[in-house]
Short mmCIF file of C-alpha atoms in Angstrom, two decimals:
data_model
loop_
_atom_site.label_atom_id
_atom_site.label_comp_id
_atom_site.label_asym_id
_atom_site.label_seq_id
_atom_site.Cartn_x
_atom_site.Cartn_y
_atom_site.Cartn_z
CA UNK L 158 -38.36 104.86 136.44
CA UNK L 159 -39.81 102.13 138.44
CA UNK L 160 -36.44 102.42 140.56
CA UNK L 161 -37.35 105.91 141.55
CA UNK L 162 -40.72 105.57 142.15
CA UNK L 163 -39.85 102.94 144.68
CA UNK L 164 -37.26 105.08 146.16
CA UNK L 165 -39.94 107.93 146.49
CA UNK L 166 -42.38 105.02 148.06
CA UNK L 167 -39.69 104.20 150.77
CA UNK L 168 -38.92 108.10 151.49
CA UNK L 169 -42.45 108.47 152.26
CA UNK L 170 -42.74 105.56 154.62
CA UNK L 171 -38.97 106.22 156.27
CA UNK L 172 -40.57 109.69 157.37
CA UNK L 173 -43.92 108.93 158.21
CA UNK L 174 -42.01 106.15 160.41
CA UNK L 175 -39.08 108.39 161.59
CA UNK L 176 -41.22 111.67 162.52
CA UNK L 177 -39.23 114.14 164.11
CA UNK L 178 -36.16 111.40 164.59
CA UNK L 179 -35.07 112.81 161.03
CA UNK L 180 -33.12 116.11 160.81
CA UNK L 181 -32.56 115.82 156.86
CA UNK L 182 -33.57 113.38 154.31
CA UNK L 183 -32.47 112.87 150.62
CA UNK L 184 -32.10 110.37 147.09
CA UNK L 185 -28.78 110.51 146.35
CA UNK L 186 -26.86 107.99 144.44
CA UNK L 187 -29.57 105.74 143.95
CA UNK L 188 -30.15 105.60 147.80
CA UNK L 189 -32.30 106.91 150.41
CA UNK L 190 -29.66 108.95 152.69
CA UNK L 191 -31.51 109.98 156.00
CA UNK L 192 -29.25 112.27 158.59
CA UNK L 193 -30.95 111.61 162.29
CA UNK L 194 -30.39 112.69 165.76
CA UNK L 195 -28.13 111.25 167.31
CA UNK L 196 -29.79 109.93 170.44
CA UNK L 197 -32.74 108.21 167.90
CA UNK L 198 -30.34 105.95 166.08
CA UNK L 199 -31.19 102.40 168.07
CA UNK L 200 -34.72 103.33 167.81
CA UNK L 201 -34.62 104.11 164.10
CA UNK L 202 -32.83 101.46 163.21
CA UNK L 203 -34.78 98.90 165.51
CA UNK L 204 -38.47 100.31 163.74
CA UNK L 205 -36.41 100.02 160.33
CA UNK L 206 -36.01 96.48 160.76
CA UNK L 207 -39.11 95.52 162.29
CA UNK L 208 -41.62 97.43 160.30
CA UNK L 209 -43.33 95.21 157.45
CA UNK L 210 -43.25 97.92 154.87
CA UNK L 211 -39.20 98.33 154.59
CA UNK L 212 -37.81 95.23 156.33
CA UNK L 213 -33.78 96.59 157.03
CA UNK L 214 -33.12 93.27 157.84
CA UNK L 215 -29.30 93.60 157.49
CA UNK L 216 -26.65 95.75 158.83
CA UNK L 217 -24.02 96.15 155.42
CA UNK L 218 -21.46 98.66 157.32
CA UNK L 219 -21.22 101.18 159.83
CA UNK L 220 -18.33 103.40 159.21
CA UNK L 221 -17.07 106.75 159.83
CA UNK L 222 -16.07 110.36 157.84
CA UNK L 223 -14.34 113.15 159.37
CA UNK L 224 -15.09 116.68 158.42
CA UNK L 225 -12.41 118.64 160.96
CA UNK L 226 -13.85 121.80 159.83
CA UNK L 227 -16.93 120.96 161.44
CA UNK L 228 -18.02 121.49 165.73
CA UNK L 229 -19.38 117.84 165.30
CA UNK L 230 -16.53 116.59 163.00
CA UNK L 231 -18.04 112.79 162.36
CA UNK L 232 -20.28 111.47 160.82
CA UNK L 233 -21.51 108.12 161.63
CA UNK L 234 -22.61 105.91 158.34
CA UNK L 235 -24.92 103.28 158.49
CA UNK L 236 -25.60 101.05 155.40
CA UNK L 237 -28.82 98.78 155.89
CA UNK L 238 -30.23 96.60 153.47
CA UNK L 239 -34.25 95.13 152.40
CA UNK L 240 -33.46 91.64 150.83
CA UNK L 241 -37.40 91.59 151.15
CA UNK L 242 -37.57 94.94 149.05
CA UNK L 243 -34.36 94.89 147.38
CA UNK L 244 -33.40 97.96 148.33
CA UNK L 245 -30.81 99.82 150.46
CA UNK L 246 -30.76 103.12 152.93
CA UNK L 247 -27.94 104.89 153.97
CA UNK L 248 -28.34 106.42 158.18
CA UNK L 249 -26.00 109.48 159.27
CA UNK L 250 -25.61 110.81 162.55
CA UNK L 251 -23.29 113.54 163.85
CA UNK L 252 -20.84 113.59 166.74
CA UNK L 253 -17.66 114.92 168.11
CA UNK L 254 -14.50 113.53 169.85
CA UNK L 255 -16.38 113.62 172.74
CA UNK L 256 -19.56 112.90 172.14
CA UNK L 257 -20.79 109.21 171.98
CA UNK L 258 -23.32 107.79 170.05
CA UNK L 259 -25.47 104.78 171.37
CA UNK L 260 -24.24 101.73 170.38
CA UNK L 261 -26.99 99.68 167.97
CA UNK L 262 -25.56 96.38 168.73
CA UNK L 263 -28.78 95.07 170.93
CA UNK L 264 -30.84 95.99 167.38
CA UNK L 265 -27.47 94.25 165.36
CA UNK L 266 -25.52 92.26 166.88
CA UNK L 267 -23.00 92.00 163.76
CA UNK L 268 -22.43 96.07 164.16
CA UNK L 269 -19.93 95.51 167.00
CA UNK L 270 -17.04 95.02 164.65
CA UNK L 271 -17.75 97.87 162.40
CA UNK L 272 -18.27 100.46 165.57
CA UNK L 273 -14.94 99.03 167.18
CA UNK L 274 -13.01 99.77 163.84
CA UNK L 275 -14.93 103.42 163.89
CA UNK L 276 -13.66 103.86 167.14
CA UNK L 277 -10.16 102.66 166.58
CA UNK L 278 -9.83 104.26 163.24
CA UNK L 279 -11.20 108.00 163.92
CA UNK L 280 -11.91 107.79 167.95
CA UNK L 281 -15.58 107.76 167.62
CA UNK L 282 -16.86 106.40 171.30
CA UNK L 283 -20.20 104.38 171.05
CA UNK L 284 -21.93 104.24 174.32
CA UNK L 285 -23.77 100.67 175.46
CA UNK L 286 -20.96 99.13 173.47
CA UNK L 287 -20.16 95.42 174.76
CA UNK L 288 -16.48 95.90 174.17
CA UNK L 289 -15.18 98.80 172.86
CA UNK L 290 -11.67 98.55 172.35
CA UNK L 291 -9.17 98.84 169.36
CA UNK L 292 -9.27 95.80 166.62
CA UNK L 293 -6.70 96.65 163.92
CA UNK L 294 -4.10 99.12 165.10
CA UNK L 295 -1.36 97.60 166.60
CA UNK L 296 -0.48 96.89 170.76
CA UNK L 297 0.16 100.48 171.99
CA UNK L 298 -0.65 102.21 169.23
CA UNK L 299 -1.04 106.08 169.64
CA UNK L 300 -3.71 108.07 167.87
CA UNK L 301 -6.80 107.57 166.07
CA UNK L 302 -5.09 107.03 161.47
CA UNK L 303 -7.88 108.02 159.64
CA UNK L 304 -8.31 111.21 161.01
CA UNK L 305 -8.05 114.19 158.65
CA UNK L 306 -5.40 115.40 161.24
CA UNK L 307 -3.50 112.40 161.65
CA UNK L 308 0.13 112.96 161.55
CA UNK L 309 1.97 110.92 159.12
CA UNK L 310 5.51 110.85 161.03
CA UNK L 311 6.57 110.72 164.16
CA UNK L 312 4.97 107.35 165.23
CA UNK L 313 5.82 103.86 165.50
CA UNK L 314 4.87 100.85 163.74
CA UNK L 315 5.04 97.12 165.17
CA UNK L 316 5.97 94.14 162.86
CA UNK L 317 7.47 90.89 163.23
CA UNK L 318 11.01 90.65 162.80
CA UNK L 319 11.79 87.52 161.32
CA UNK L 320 15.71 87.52 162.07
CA UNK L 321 15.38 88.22 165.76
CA UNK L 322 12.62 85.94 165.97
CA UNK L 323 10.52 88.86 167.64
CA UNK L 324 7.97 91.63 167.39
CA UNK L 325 9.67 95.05 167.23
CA UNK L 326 9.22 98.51 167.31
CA UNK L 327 10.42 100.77 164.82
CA UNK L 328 10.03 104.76 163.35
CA UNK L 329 7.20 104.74 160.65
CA UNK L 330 8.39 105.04 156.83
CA UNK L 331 6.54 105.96 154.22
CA UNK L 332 8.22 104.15 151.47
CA UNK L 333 7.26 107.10 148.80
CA UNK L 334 7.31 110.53 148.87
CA UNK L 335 4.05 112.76 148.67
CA UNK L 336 2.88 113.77 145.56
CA UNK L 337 0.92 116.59 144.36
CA UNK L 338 -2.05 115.29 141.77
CA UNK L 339 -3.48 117.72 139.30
CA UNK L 340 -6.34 115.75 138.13
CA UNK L 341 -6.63 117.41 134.86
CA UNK L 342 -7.90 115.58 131.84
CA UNK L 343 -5.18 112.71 130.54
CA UNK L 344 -6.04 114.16 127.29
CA UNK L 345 -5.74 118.06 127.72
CA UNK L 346 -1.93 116.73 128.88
CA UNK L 347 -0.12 118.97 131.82
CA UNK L 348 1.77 122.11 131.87
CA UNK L 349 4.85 120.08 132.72
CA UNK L 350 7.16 117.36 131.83
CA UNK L 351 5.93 114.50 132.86
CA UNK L 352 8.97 112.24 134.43
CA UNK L 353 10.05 109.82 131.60
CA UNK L 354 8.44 112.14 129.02
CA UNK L 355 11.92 114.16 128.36
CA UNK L 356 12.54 112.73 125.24
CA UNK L 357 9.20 113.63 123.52
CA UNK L 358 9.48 117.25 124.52
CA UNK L 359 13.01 117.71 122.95
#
């Protein structure tokens, strides 16, 4: 209870300090999820740190989710923390492939990892970024993997090749096939043989 009602306390002061910055705002999870404009991030996140009452002192993750359904198809996450308050707030904007969203590294310095593997991962551009280029993909690598709409052949992958004594190049292979997953109850059992269940059915 006491959980909640500090929750509710910290939704209050978010939008009285937010205003208008805030499109929606909910408790989900345990967590205070605000969605904001997208030009309002650096200043939301800059009045979330320096404001007395909530104290987002630290930057957890930024990270993105792709909804290709959608016009704006991203969603940028932001994870901040209160050590202060003990308590943690979850930030959302919106964007497209186009589209970039400002860059909070002069509020948190230690975001510029997390929006370089955003931007190398899904191809979400931050603007004001101090060096925005890819950090885990390999030299040359084509296309943004996580993606909804990612291919998963007809690429290359890069590895070390320890008999030629050199990097190379080589067709990507996905080492198992695609499965189809049910998720029905392991205790309601399937409408098929499972593979090594023969015997038992016989």
């Amino acid at each position: 209870m006491g959980d909640q009602a500090n929750l509710a306390a910290l939704q209050e002061r978010v939008v009285t300090l937010l205003g208008d910055r805030i499109i929606e705002q909910s408790i989900a999870y345990g967590e205070l999820t605000v969605l904001l404009h997208r030009e309002t991030i650096v200043d939301a996140v800059r009045m979330l740190r320096d404001d007395a009452e909530t104290r987002f002192i630290s930057i957890v993750d930024v990270c993105g989710a792709d909804y290709p359904e959608r016009d704006e198809r991203f969603d940028v996450v932001y994870h901040l923390l209160s050590p202060n308050k003990n308590v943690r707030i979850r930030l959302k904007v919106r964007t497209d492939a186009d589209t970039p969203v400002p860059s909070i590294t002069p509020v948190f310095p230690g975001a510029d990892w997390f929006e370089r593997e955003a931007y190398d991962f899904f191809g979400i551009l931050f603007s004001g970024h101090p060096d925005l280029r890819r950090i885990l993909t390999d030299y040359g690598f084509d296309g943004h993997p996580l993606r909804k709409d990612f291919p998963t052949s007809g690429y290359v992958e890069v590895r070390y090749d320890e008999e030629r004594k050199r990097v190379v190049y080589e067709p990507v292979k996905l080492p198992q096939e695609f499965r189809q997953f049910d998720f029905l109850s392991p205790w309601e059992g399937t409408d098929y043989v499972l593979p090594g269940d023969e015997k038992k059915s016989s």
